[in-house]
JSON list of C-alpha atoms in Angstrom, two decimals:
[
{"chain": "A", "resi": 1, "resn": "GLY", "atom": "CA", "xyz": [10.47, -17.48, 5.25]},
{"chain": "A", "resi": 2, "resn": "ALA", "atom": "CA", "xyz": [8.05, -17.16, 2.37]},
{"chain": "A", "resi": 3, "resn": "GLY", "atom": "CA", "xyz": [6.40, -13.83, 1.79]},
{"chain": "A", "resi": 4, "resn": "VAL", "atom": "CA", "xyz": [2.92, -13.04, 0.52]},
{"chain": "A", "resi": 5, "resn": "SER", "atom": "CA", "xyz": [2.27, -14.69, -2.82]},
{"chain": "A", "resi": 6, "resn": "GLN", "atom": "CA", "xyz": [-0.37, -13.85, -5.40]},
{"chain": "A", "resi": 7, "resn": "THR", "atom": "CA", "xyz": [-1.57, -15.72, -8.45]},
{"chain": "A", "resi": 8, "resn": "PRO", "atom": "CA", "xyz": [-1.78, -15.18, -11.29]},
{"chain": "A", "resi": 9, "resn": "SER", "atom": "CA", "xyz": [0.82, -12.46, -11.76]},
{"chain": "A", "resi": 10, "resn": "ASN", "atom": "CA", "xyz": [-0.98, -11.29, -14.88]},
{"chain": "A", "resi": 11, "resn": "LYS", "atom": "CA", "xyz": [-4.55, -11.79, -15.99]},
{"chain": "A", "resi": 12, "resn": "VAL", "atom": "CA", "xyz": [-6.03, -10.63, -19.27]},
{"chain": "A", "resi": 13, "resn": "THR", "atom": "CA", "xyz": [-9.76, -11.02, -19.70]},
{"chain": "A", "resi": 14, "resn": "GLU", "atom": "CA", "xyz": [-12.59, -9.71, -21.81]},
{"chain": "A", "resi": 15, "resn": "LYS", "atom": "CA", "xyz": [-15.23, -7.28, -20.69]},
{"chain": "A", "resi": 16, "resn": "GLY", "atom": "CA", "xyz": [-18.09, -9.06, -18.98]},
{"chain": "A", "resi": 17, "resn": "LYS", "atom": "CA", "xyz": [-16.08, -12.10, -17.86]},
{"chain": "A", "resi": 18, "resn": "TYR", "atom": "CA", "xyz": [-15.61, -13.37, -14.30]},
{"chain": "A", "resi": 19, "resn": "VAL", "atom": "CA", "xyz": [-12.16, -13.46, -12.68]},
{"chain": "A", "resi": 20, "resn": "GLU", "atom": "CA", "xyz": [-10.67, -14.78, -9.47]},
{"chain": "A", "resi": 21, "resn": "LEU", "atom": "CA", "xyz": [-7.46, -13.51, -7.92]},
{"chain": "A", "resi": 22, "resn": "ARG", "atom": "CA", "xyz": [-5.72, -15.52, -5.21]},
{"chain": "A", "resi": 23, "resn": "CYS", "atom": "CA", "xyz": [-3.61, -14.46, -2.25]},
{"chain": "A", "resi": 24, "resn": "ASP", "atom": "CA", "xyz": [-1.49, -16.64, 0.05]},
{"chain": "A", "resi": 25, "resn": "PRO", "atom": "CA", "xyz": [-0.53, -14.65, 3.16]},
{"chain": "A", "resi": 26, "resn": "ILE", "atom": "CA", "xyz": [2.50, -15.15, 5.35]},
{"chain": "A", "resi": 27, "resn": "SER", "atom": "CA", "xyz": [1.99, -18.20, 7.52]},
{"chain": "A", "resi": 28, "resn": "GLY", "atom": "CA", "xyz": [0.55, -17.27, 10.91]},
{"chain": "A", "resi": 29, "resn": "HIS", "atom": "CA", "xyz": [-0.70, -13.84, 9.86]},
{"chain": "A", "resi": 30, "resn": "THR", "atom": "CA", "xyz": [-4.32, -13.43, 10.92]},
{"chain": "A", "resi": 31, "resn": "ALA", "atom": "CA", "xyz": [-5.05, -10.17, 9.11]},
{"chain": "A", "resi": 32, "resn": "LEU", "atom": "CA", "xyz": [-5.29, -10.00, 5.32]},
{"chain": "A", "resi": 33, "resn": "TYR", "atom": "CA", "xyz": [-5.90, -6.94, 3.14]},
{"chain": "A", "resi": 34, "resn": "TRP", "atom": "CA", "xyz": [-6.76, -6.27, -0.50]},
{"chain": "A", "resi": 35, "resn": "TYR", "atom": "CA", "xyz": [-5.83, -3.03, -2.27]},
{"chain": "A", "resi": 36, "resn": "ARG", "atom": "CA", "xyz": [-6.13, -1.82, -5.84]},
{"chain": "A", "resi": 37, "resn": "GLN", "atom": "CA", "xyz": [-3.48, 0.32, -7.52]},
{"chain": "A", "resi": 38, "resn": "SER", "atom": "CA", "xyz": [-4.22, 2.20, -10.71]},
{"chain": "A", "resi": 39, "resn": "LEU", "atom": "CA", "xyz": [-1.41, 3.50, -12.88]},
{"chain": "A", "resi": 40, "resn": "GLY", "atom": "CA", "xyz": [0.38, 6.44, -11.29]},
{"chain": "A", "resi": 41, "resn": "GLN", "atom": "CA", "xyz": [-1.65, 6.27, -8.07]},
{"chain": "A", "resi": 42, "resn": "GLY", "atom": "CA", "xyz": [-1.16, 4.94, -4.59]},
{"chain": "A", "resi": 43, "resn": "PRO", "atom": "CA", "xyz": [-2.90, 1.73, -3.54]},
{"chain": "A", "resi": 44, "resn": "GLU", "atom": "CA", "xyz": [-6.54, 2.09, -2.50]},
{"chain": "A", "resi": 45, "resn": "PHE", "atom": "CA", "xyz": [-8.07, -0.09, 0.19]},
{"chain": "A", "resi": 46, "resn": "LEU", "atom": "CA", "xyz": [-10.73, -2.60, -0.82]},
{"chain": "A", "resi": 47, "resn": "ILE", "atom": "CA", "xyz": [-11.34, -5.01, 2.07]},
{"chain": "A", "resi": 48, "resn": "TYR", "atom": "CA", "xyz": [-9.66, -6.64, 5.03]},
{"chain": "A", "resi": 49, "resn": "PHE", "atom": "CA", "xyz": [-10.15, -9.83, 6.97]},
{"chain": "A", "resi": 50, "resn": "GLN", "atom": "CA", "xyz": [-9.44, -10.77, 10.53]},
{"chain": "A", "resi": 51, "resn": "GLY", "atom": "CA", "xyz": [-9.43, -14.56, 10.44]},
{"chain": "A", "resi": 52, "resn": "THR", "atom": "CA", "xyz": [-12.29, -15.77, 8.25]},
{"chain": "A", "resi": 53, "resn": "GLY", "atom": "CA", "xyz": [-14.52, -12.73, 8.57]},
{"chain": "A", "resi": 54, "resn": "ALA", "atom": "CA", "xyz": [-14.44, -9.50, 6.60]},
{"chain": "A", "resi": 55, "resn": "ALA", "atom": "CA", "xyz": [-13.78, -6.82, 9.22]},
{"chain": "A", "resi": 56, "resn": "ASP", "atom": "CA", "xyz": [-14.21, -3.92, 6.80]},
{"chain": "A", "resi": 57, "resn": "ASP", "atom": "CA", "xyz": [-15.36, -4.12, 3.17]},
{"chain": "A", "resi": 58, "resn": "SER", "atom": "CA", "xyz": [-16.07, -0.42, 2.79]},
{"chain": "A", "resi": 59, "resn": "GLY", "atom": "CA", "xyz": [-13.57, -0.05, -0.05]},
{"chain": "A", "resi": 60, "resn": "LEU", "atom": "CA", "xyz": [-15.22, -2.49, -2.44]},
{"chain": "A", "resi": 61, "resn": "PRO", "atom": "CA", "xyz": [-16.43, -0.27, -5.29]},
{"chain": "A", "resi": 62, "resn": "ASN", "atom": "CA", "xyz": [-19.70, -2.11, -5.99]},
{"chain": "A", "resi": 63, "resn": "ASP", "atom": "CA", "xyz": [-21.43, -5.46, -5.68]},
{"chain": "A", "resi": 64, "resn": "ARG", "atom": "CA", "xyz": [-19.48, -6.95, -8.60]},
{"chain": "A", "resi": 65, "resn": "PHE", "atom": "CA", "xyz": [-16.55, -7.30, -6.20]},
{"chain": "A", "resi": 66, "resn": "PHE", "atom": "CA", "xyz": [-16.50, -9.97, -3.52]},
{"chain": "A", "resi": 67, "resn": "ALA", "atom": "CA", "xyz": [-13.77, -11.59, -1.43]},
{"chain": "A", "resi": 68, "resn": "VAL", "atom": "CA", "xyz": [-13.61, -14.67, 0.74]},
{"chain": "A", "resi": 69, "resn": "ARG", "atom": "CA", "xyz": [-11.20, -16.26, 3.18]},
{"chain": "A", "resi": 70, "resn": "PRO", "atom": "CA", "xyz": [-12.97, -19.48, 4.18]},
{"chain": "A", "resi": 71, "resn": "GLU", "atom": "CA", "xyz": [-10.26, -21.08, 6.32]},
{"chain": "A", "resi": 72, "resn": "GLY", "atom": "CA", "xyz": [-8.58, -17.97, 7.62]},
{"chain": "A", "resi": 73, "resn": "SER", "atom": "CA", "xyz": [-5.53, -18.29, 5.38]},
{"chain": "A", "resi": 74, "resn": "VAL", "atom": "CA", "xyz": [-5.81, -18.09, 1.56]},
{"chain": "A", "resi": 75, "resn": "SER", "atom": "CA", "xyz": [-8.11, -15.41, 0.20]},
{"chain": "A", "resi": 76, "resn": "THR", "atom": "CA", "xyz": [-9.78, -15.02, -3.19]},
{"chain": "A", "resi": 77, "resn": "LEU", "atom": "CA", "xyz": [-10.94, -11.74, -4.68]},
{"chain": "A", "resi": 78, "resn": "LYS", "atom": "CA", "xyz": [-13.76, -12.31, -7.15]},
{"chain": "A", "resi": 79, "resn": "ILE", "atom": "CA", "xyz": [-14.87, -9.84, -9.79]},
{"chain": "A", "resi": 80, "resn": "GLN", "atom": "CA", "xyz": [-18.03, -10.45, -11.77]},
{"chain": "A", "resi": 81, "resn": "ARG", "atom": "CA", "xyz": [-18.94, -8.89, -15.13]},
{"chain": "A", "resi": 82, "resn": "THR", "atom": "CA", "xyz": [-15.57, -7.20, -15.44]},
{"chain": "A", "resi": 83, "resn": "GLU", "atom": "CA", "xyz": [-15.37, -3.72, -16.91]},
{"chain": "A", "resi": 84, "resn": "ARG", "atom": "CA", "xyz": [-12.46, -1.91, -18.54]},
{"chain": "A", "resi": 85, "resn": "GLY", "atom": "CA", "xyz": [-12.29, 0.38, -15.51]},
{"chain": "A", "resi": 86, "resn": "ASP", "atom": "CA", "xyz": [-11.40, -2.62, -13.35]},
{"chain": "A", "resi": 87, "resn": "SER", "atom": "CA", "xyz": [-7.98, -2.80, -15.01]},
{"chain": "A", "resi": 88, "resn": "ALA", "atom": "CA", "xyz": [-5.37, -2.24, -12.30]},
{"chain": "A", "resi": 89, "resn": "VAL", "atom": "CA", "xyz": [-2.84, -4.02, -10.13]},
{"chain": "A", "resi": 90, "resn": "TYR", "atom": "CA", "xyz": [-4.54, -5.83, -7.27]},
{"chain": "A", "resi": 91, "resn": "LEU", "atom": "CA", "xyz": [-2.35, -6.05, -4.19]},
{"chain": "A", "resi": 92, "resn": "CYS", "atom": "CA", "xyz": [-2.69, -8.34, -1.22]},
{"chain": "A", "resi": 93, "resn": "ALA", "atom": "CA", "xyz": [-1.03, -7.74, 2.16]},
{"chain": "A", "resi": 94, "resn": "SER", "atom": "CA", "xyz": [-0.97, -9.54, 5.48]},
{"chain": "A", "resi": 95, "resn": "SER", "atom": "CA", "xyz": [-0.05, -8.63, 9.03]},
{"chain": "A", "resi": 96, "resn": "LEU", "atom": "CA", "xyz": [0.41, -10.59, 12.20]},
{"chain": "A", "resi": 97, "resn": "THR", "atom": "CA", "xyz": [-2.71, -9.15, 13.79]},
{"chain": "A", "resi": 98, "resn": "LEU", "atom": "CA", "xyz": [-5.28, -6.49, 13.02]},
{"chain": "A", "resi": 99, "resn": "GLY", "atom": "CA", "xyz": [-4.18, -4.69, 16.14]},
{"chain": "A", "resi": 100, "resn": "SER", "atom": "CA", "xyz": [-4.40, -0.94, 16.49]},
{"chain": "A", "resi": 101, "resn": "GLY", "atom": "CA", "xyz": [-3.04, -0.05, 13.09]},
{"chain": "A", "resi": 102, "resn": "THR", "atom": "CA", "xyz": [0.61, -0.22, 14.10]},
{"chain": "A", "resi": 103, "resn": "ASP", "atom": "CA", "xyz": [1.29, -3.69, 12.72]},
{"chain": "A", "resi": 104, "resn": "THR", "atom": "CA", "xyz": [3.40, -3.78, 9.58]},
{"chain": "A", "resi": 105, "resn": "GLN", "atom": "CA", "xyz": [1.59, -4.94, 6.47]},
{"chain": "A", "resi": 106, "resn": "TYR", "atom": "CA", "xyz": [3.64, -7.10, 4.12]},
{"chain": "A", "resi": 107, "resn": "PHE", "atom": "CA", "xyz": [2.67, -6.85, 0.48]},
{"chain": "A", "resi": 108, "resn": "GLY", "atom": "CA", "xyz": [2.63, -9.42, -2.28]},
{"chain": "A", "resi": 109, "resn": "PRO", "atom": "CA", "xyz": [3.88, -8.70, -5.81]},
{"chain": "A", "resi": 110, "resn": "GLY", "atom": "CA", "xyz": [0.35, -8.06, -7.09]},
{"chain": "A", "resi": 111, "resn": "THR", "atom": "CA", "xyz": [-1.84, -9.33, -9.91]},
{"chain": "A", "resi": 112, "resn": "ARG", "atom": "CA", "xyz": [-2.01, -7.11, -12.96]},
{"chain": "A", "resi": 113, "resn": "LEU", "atom": "CA", "xyz": [-5.56, -7.33, -14.33]},
{"chain": "A", "resi": 114, "resn": "THR", "atom": "CA", "xyz": [-6.26, -6.11, -17.84]},
{"chain": "A", "resi": 115, "resn": "VAL", "atom": "CA", "xyz": [-9.83, -6.02, -19.09]},
{"chain": "A", "resi": 116, "resn": "LEU", "atom": "CA", "xyz": [-10.08, -5.72, -22.86]},
{"chain": "B", "resi": 1, "resn": "GLY", "atom": "CA", "xyz": [-12.09, 10.80, 6.33]},
{"chain": "B", "resi": 2, "resn": "ASN", "atom": "CA", "xyz": [-8.37, 10.18, 6.38]},
{"chain": "B", "resi": 3, "resn": "SER", "atom": "CA", "xyz": [-6.13, 11.43, 3.58]},
{"chain": "B", "resi": 4, "resn": "VAL", "atom": "CA", "xyz": [-2.44, 11.72, 2.70]},
{"chain": "B", "resi": 5, "resn": "THR", "atom": "CA", "xyz": [-0.87, 14.31, 0.41]},
{"chain": "B", "resi": 6, "resn": "GLN", "atom": "CA", "xyz": [2.62, 13.90, -1.03]},
{"chain": "B", "resi": 7, "resn": "MET", "atom": "CA", "xyz": [4.72, 16.43, -2.87]},
{"chain": "B", "resi": 8, "resn": "GLU", "atom": "CA", "xyz": [4.35, 16.37, -6.61]},
{"chain": "B", "resi": 9, "resn": "GLY", "atom": "CA", "xyz": [6.96, 14.40, -8.49]},
{"chain": "B", "resi": 10, "resn": "PRO", "atom": "CA", "xyz": [8.97, 13.18, -10.17]},
{"chain": "B", "resi": 11, "resn": "VAL", "atom": "CA", "xyz": [12.11, 14.09, -8.27]},
{"chain": "B", "resi": 12, "resn": "THR", "atom": "CA", "xyz": [15.48, 13.86, -10.02]},
{"chain": "B", "resi": 13, "resn": "LEU", "atom": "CA", "xyz": [18.72, 14.15, -8.07]},
{"chain": "B", "resi": 14, "resn": "SER", "atom": "CA", "xyz": [22.41, 13.54, -8.51]},
{"chain": "B", "resi": 15, "resn": "GLU", "atom": "CA", "xyz": [24.13, 10.92, -6.37]},
{"chain": "B", "resi": 16, "resn": "GLU", "atom": "CA", "xyz": [25.05, 12.18, -2.88]},
{"chain": "B", "resi": 17, "resn": "ALA", "atom": "CA", "xyz": [22.44, 14.95, -2.97]},
{"chain": "B", "resi": 18, "resn": "PHE", "atom": "CA", "xyz": [20.09, 15.61, -0.04]},
{"chain": "B", "resi": 19, "resn": "LEU", "atom": "CA", "xyz": [16.55, 14.28, -0.39]},
{"chain": "B", "resi": 20, "resn": "THR", "atom": "CA", "xyz": [13.30, 15.54, 1.06]},
{"chain": "B", "resi": 21, "resn": "ILE", "atom": "CA", "xyz": [9.89, 14.20, 0.07]},
{"chain": "B", "resi": 22, "resn": "ASN", "atom": "CA", "xyz": [7.08, 16.06, 1.78]},
{"chain": "B", "resi": 23, "resn": "CYS", "atom": "CA", "xyz": [4.07, 14.29, 3.23]},
{"chain": "B", "resi": 24, "resn": "THR", "atom": "CA", "xyz": [1.15, 15.79, 5.12]},
{"chain": "B", "resi": 25, "resn": "TYR", "atom": "CA", "xyz": [-1.92, 14.02, 6.40]},
{"chain": "B", "resi": 26, "resn": "THR", "atom": "CA", "xyz": [-5.46, 14.56, 7.62]},
{"chain": "B", "resi": 27, "resn": "ALA", "atom": "CA", "xyz": [-6.80, 12.18, 10.23]},
{"chain": "B", "resi": 28, "resn": "THR", "atom": "CA", "xyz": [-8.81, 12.11, 13.42]},
{"chain": "B", "resi": 29, "resn": "GLY", "atom": "CA", "xyz": [-7.35, 10.47, 16.48]},
{"chain": "B", "resi": 30, "resn": "TYR", "atom": "CA", "xyz": [-3.76, 9.27, 16.56]},
{"chain": "B", "resi": 31, "resn": "PRO", "atom": "CA", "xyz": [-2.76, 7.48, 13.36]},
{"chain": "B", "resi": 32, "resn": "SER", "atom": "CA", "xyz": [0.41, 5.55, 12.70]},
{"chain": "B", "resi": 33, "resn": "LEU", "atom": "CA", "xyz": [2.51, 6.83, 9.81]},
{"chain": "B", "resi": 34, "resn": "PHE", "atom": "CA", "xyz": [4.50, 4.85, 7.27]},
{"chain": "B", "resi": 35, "resn": "TRP", "atom": "CA", "xyz": [6.78, 5.22, 4.28]},
{"chain": "B", "resi": 36, "resn": "TYR", "atom": "CA", "xyz": [6.64, 2.38, 1.77]},
{"chain": "B", "resi": 37, "resn": "VAL", "atom": "CA", "xyz": [9.00, 2.00, -1.21]},
{"chain": "B", "resi": 38, "resn": "GLN", "atom": "CA", "xyz": [8.50, 0.24, -4.52]},
{"chain": "B", "resi": 39, "resn": "TYR", "atom": "CA", "xyz": [11.71, -0.54, -6.39]},
{"chain": "B", "resi": 40, "resn": "PRO", "atom": "CA", "xyz": [11.51, -1.18, -10.14]},
{"chain": "B", "resi": 41, "resn": "GLY", "atom": "CA", "xyz": [9.96, -4.58, -10.80]},
{"chain": "B", "resi": 42, "resn": "GLU", "atom": "CA", "xyz": [9.39, -5.30, -7.10]},
{"chain": "B", "resi": 43, "resn": "GLY", "atom": "CA", "xyz": [6.49, -5.16, -4.65]},
{"chain": "B", "resi": 44, "resn": "LEU", "atom": "CA", "xyz": [5.75, -2.59, -2.00]},
{"chain": "B", "resi": 45, "resn": "GLN", "atom": "CA", "xyz": [7.94, -2.85, 1.06]},
{"chain": "B", "resi": 46, "resn": "LEU", "atom": "CA", "xyz": [7.98, -0.98, 4.33]},
{"chain": "B", "resi": 47, "resn": "LEU", "atom": "CA", "xyz": [10.80, 1.54, 4.59]},
{"chain": "B", "resi": 48, "resn": "LEU", "atom": "CA", "xyz": [10.08, 3.01, 8.04]},
{"chain": "B", "resi": 49, "resn": "LYS", "atom": "CA", "xyz": [7.26, 3.85, 10.40]},
{"chain": "B", "resi": 50, "resn": "ALA", "atom": "CA", "xyz": [6.37, 5.94, 13.45]},
{"chain": "B", "resi": 51, "resn": "THR", "atom": "CA", "xyz": [3.44, 5.20, 15.72]},
{"chain": "B", "resi": 52, "resn": "LYS", "atom": "CA", "xyz": [3.17, 8.29, 17.94]},
{"chain": "B", "resi": 53, "resn": "ALA", "atom": "CA", "xyz": [3.90, 11.98, 17.90]},
{"chain": "B", "resi": 54, "resn": "ASP", "atom": "CA", "xyz": [7.58, 13.00, 17.87]},
{"chain": "B", "resi": 55, "resn": "ASP", "atom": "CA", "xyz": [8.71, 9.45, 17.06]},
{"chain": "B", "resi": 56, "resn": "LYS", "atom": "CA", "xyz": [11.42, 9.22, 14.43]},
{"chain": "B", "resi": 57, "resn": "GLY", "atom": "CA", "xyz": [11.43, 6.26, 12.06]},
{"chain": "B", "resi": 58, "resn": "SER", "atom": "CA", "xyz": [14.69, 5.38, 10.34]},
{"chain": "B", "resi": 59, "resn": "ASN", "atom": "CA", "xyz": [16.04, 2.74, 7.98]},
{"chain": "B", "resi": 60, "resn": "LYS", "atom": "CA", "xyz": [18.75, 2.51, 5.28]},
{"chain": "B", "resi": 61, "resn": "GLY", "atom": "CA", "xyz": [19.78, 6.11, 5.94]},
{"chain": "B", "resi": 62, "resn": "PHE", "atom": "CA", "xyz": [16.24, 7.44, 5.52]},
{"chain": "B", "resi": 63, "resn": "GLU", "atom": "CA", "xyz": [14.50, 9.26, 8.37]},
{"chain": "B", "resi": 64, "resn": "ALA", "atom": "CA", "xyz": [11.06, 10.74, 9.02]},
{"chain": "B", "resi": 65, "resn": "THR", "atom": "CA", "xyz": [9.68, 12.40, 12.15]},
{"chain": "B", "resi": 66, "resn": "TYR", "atom": "CA", "xyz": [6.01, 12.27, 13.15]},
{"chain": "B", "resi": 67, "resn": "ARG", "atom": "CA", "xyz": [5.00, 15.92, 13.62]},
{"chain": "B", "resi": 68, "resn": "LYS", "atom": "CA", "xyz": [1.50, 16.18, 15.01]},
{"chain": "B", "resi": 69, "resn": "GLU", "atom": "CA", "xyz": [1.54, 19.98, 15.23]},
{"chain": "B", "resi": 70, "resn": "THR", "atom": "CA", "xyz": [2.12, 20.28, 11.48]},
{"chain": "B", "resi": 71, "resn": "THR", "atom": "CA", "xyz": [0.45, 16.94, 10.56]},
{"chain": "B", "resi": 72, "resn": "SER", "atom": "CA", "xyz": [3.55, 16.00, 8.59]},
{"chain": "B", "resi": 73, "resn": "PHE", "atom": "CA", "xyz": [5.87, 13.03, 8.10]},
{"chain": "B", "resi": 74, "resn": "HIS", "atom": "CA", "xyz": [8.52, 14.22, 5.64]},
{"chain": "B", "resi": 75, "resn": "LEU", "atom": "CA", "xyz": [11.05, 11.70, 4.34]},
{"chain": "B", "resi": 76, "resn": "GLU", "atom": "CA", "xyz": [14.73, 12.72, 4.32]},
{"chain": "B", "resi": 77, "resn": "LYS", "atom": "CA", "xyz": [18.07, 11.22, 3.37]},
{"chain": "B", "resi": 78, "resn": "GLY", "atom": "CA", "xyz": [21.38, 13.00, 3.62]},
{"chain": "B", "resi": 79, "resn": "SER", "atom": "CA", "xyz": [23.09, 11.41, 0.63]},
{"chain": "B", "resi": 80, "resn": "VAL", "atom": "CA", "xyz": [21.12, 9.48, -1.97]},
{"chain": "B", "resi": 81, "resn": "GLN", "atom": "CA", "xyz": [22.48, 6.66, -4.10]},
{"chain": "B", "resi": 82, "resn": "VAL", "atom": "CA", "xyz": [21.51, 5.44, -7.56]},
{"chain": "B", "resi": 83, "resn": "SER", "atom": "CA", "xyz": [20.03, 2.36, -5.86]},
{"chain": "B", "resi": 84, "resn": "ASP", "atom": "CA", "xyz": [17.49, 4.60, -4.06]},
{"chain": "B", "resi": 85, "resn": "SER", "atom": "CA", "xyz": [15.69, 5.20, -7.35]},
{"chain": "B", "resi": 86, "resn": "ALA", "atom": "CA", "xyz": [12.15, 4.00, -6.71]},
{"chain": "B", "resi": 87, "resn": "VAL", "atom": "CA", "xyz": [8.59, 5.15, -6.01]},
{"chain": "B", "resi": 88, "resn": "TYR", "atom": "CA", "xyz": [7.98, 6.28, -2.43]},
{"chain": "B", "resi": 89, "resn": "PHE", "atom": "CA", "xyz": [4.56, 6.20, -0.77]},
{"chain": "B", "resi": 90, "resn": "CYS", "atom": "CA", "xyz": [3.52, 7.90, 2.43]},
{"chain": "B", "resi": 91, "resn": "ALA", "atom": "CA", "xyz": [0.68, 6.16, 4.26]},
{"chain": "B", "resi": 92, "resn": "LEU", "atom": "CA", "xyz": [-1.28, 6.18, 7.50]},
{"chain": "B", "resi": 93, "resn": "SER", "atom": "CA", "xyz": [-3.42, 3.77, 9.46]},
{"chain": "B", "resi": 94, "resn": "GLY", "atom": "CA", "xyz": [-5.46, 3.99, 12.62]},
{"chain": "B", "resi": 95, "resn": "GLY", "atom": "CA", "xyz": [-7.59, 6.95, 13.57]},
{"chain": "B", "resi": 96, "resn": "THR", "atom": "CA", "xyz": [-10.88, 6.37, 11.78]},
{"chain": "B", "resi": 97, "resn": "SER", "atom": "CA", "xyz": [-9.33, 3.92, 9.30]},
{"chain": "B", "resi": 98, "resn": "TYR", "atom": "CA", "xyz": [-8.55, 1.24, 11.84]},
{"chain": "B", "resi": 99, "resn": "GLY", "atom": "CA", "xyz": [-6.11, -1.27, 10.36]},
{"chain": "B", "resi": 100, "resn": "LYS", "atom": "CA", "xyz": [-6.33, -0.26, 6.72]},
{"chain": "B", "resi": 101, "resn": "LEU", "atom": "CA", "xyz": [-3.68, 1.90, 5.07]},
{"chain": "B", "resi": 102, "resn": "THR", "atom": "CA", "xyz": [-4.48, 5.17, 3.33]},
{"chain": "B", "resi": 103, "resn": "PHE", "atom": "CA", "xyz": [-1.76, 6.01, 0.79]},
{"chain": "B", "resi": 104, "resn": "GLY", "atom": "CA", "xyz": [-0.55, 9.15, -0.87]},
{"chain": "B", "resi": 105, "resn": "GLN", "atom": "CA", "xyz": [-0.21, 9.20, -4.65]},
{"chain": "B", "resi": 106, "resn": "GLY", "atom": "CA", "xyz": [3.49, 8.30, -4.62]},
{"chain": "B", "resi": 107, "resn": "THR", "atom": "CA", "xyz": [6.64, 10.19, -5.58]},
{"chain": "B", "resi": 108, "resn": "ILE", "atom": "CA", "xyz": [8.98, 8.89, -8.26]},
{"chain": "B", "resi": 109, "resn": "LEU", "atom": "CA", "xyz": [12.64, 9.39, -7.34]},
{"chain": "B", "resi": 110, "resn": "THR", "atom": "CA", "xyz": [15.39, 9.06, -9.93]},
{"chain": "B", "resi": 111, "resn": "VAL", "atom": "CA", "xyz": [19.02, 9.36, -8.85]},
{"chain": "B", "resi": 112, "resn": "HIS", "atom": "CA", "xyz": [21.69, 9.87, -11.51]},
{"chain": "B", "resi": 113, "resn": "PRO", "atom": "CA", "xyz": [25.37, 8.95, -11.07]}
]
């Protein structure tokens, strides 16, 4: 079956602009996660959803970052007034349930964001 | 909070050599432990996992044992292949970071013929 997909694969924008990054999880997966991976580092947690609601957004770095999942499937990560420090690969993952932390998370290929 | 520390890389080996990548963690409660792998040009994929103490995860010849007494989850393979060249990430979830994964910084492995 289809895996997690993310669009666009690459996004180049100018400082101060607004961007949206999209994630399509595996069909039937109720939990969805966003991570950010800087060059040479491991992914860092941003936010996760159980269904339509954000269960934990403690990883969002500031109020320029916002994510939604209005119908419990596709999610959009929104970044306002982008800064050069936002440049990274943004990863999306999904799992069957939120569970107890044992469920496997399946990752998408990521969106590489470059802020000039 | 939770944290994961991996051995410094990069690691360079000859084909058929023995591999160990060290991973230690700090967490409260009883986390689940994972190894993820990222092959060149591909996304992160789960390699193996263990969900309780003394469990051994294994896949594709790789093994790791959940050691609560030493808070470790070292990755091993008896005989590496060129195709194992990739970046390996140790991660944990559960404990105080319910659901979300906390990753180590990654270890680059290069295997030469």
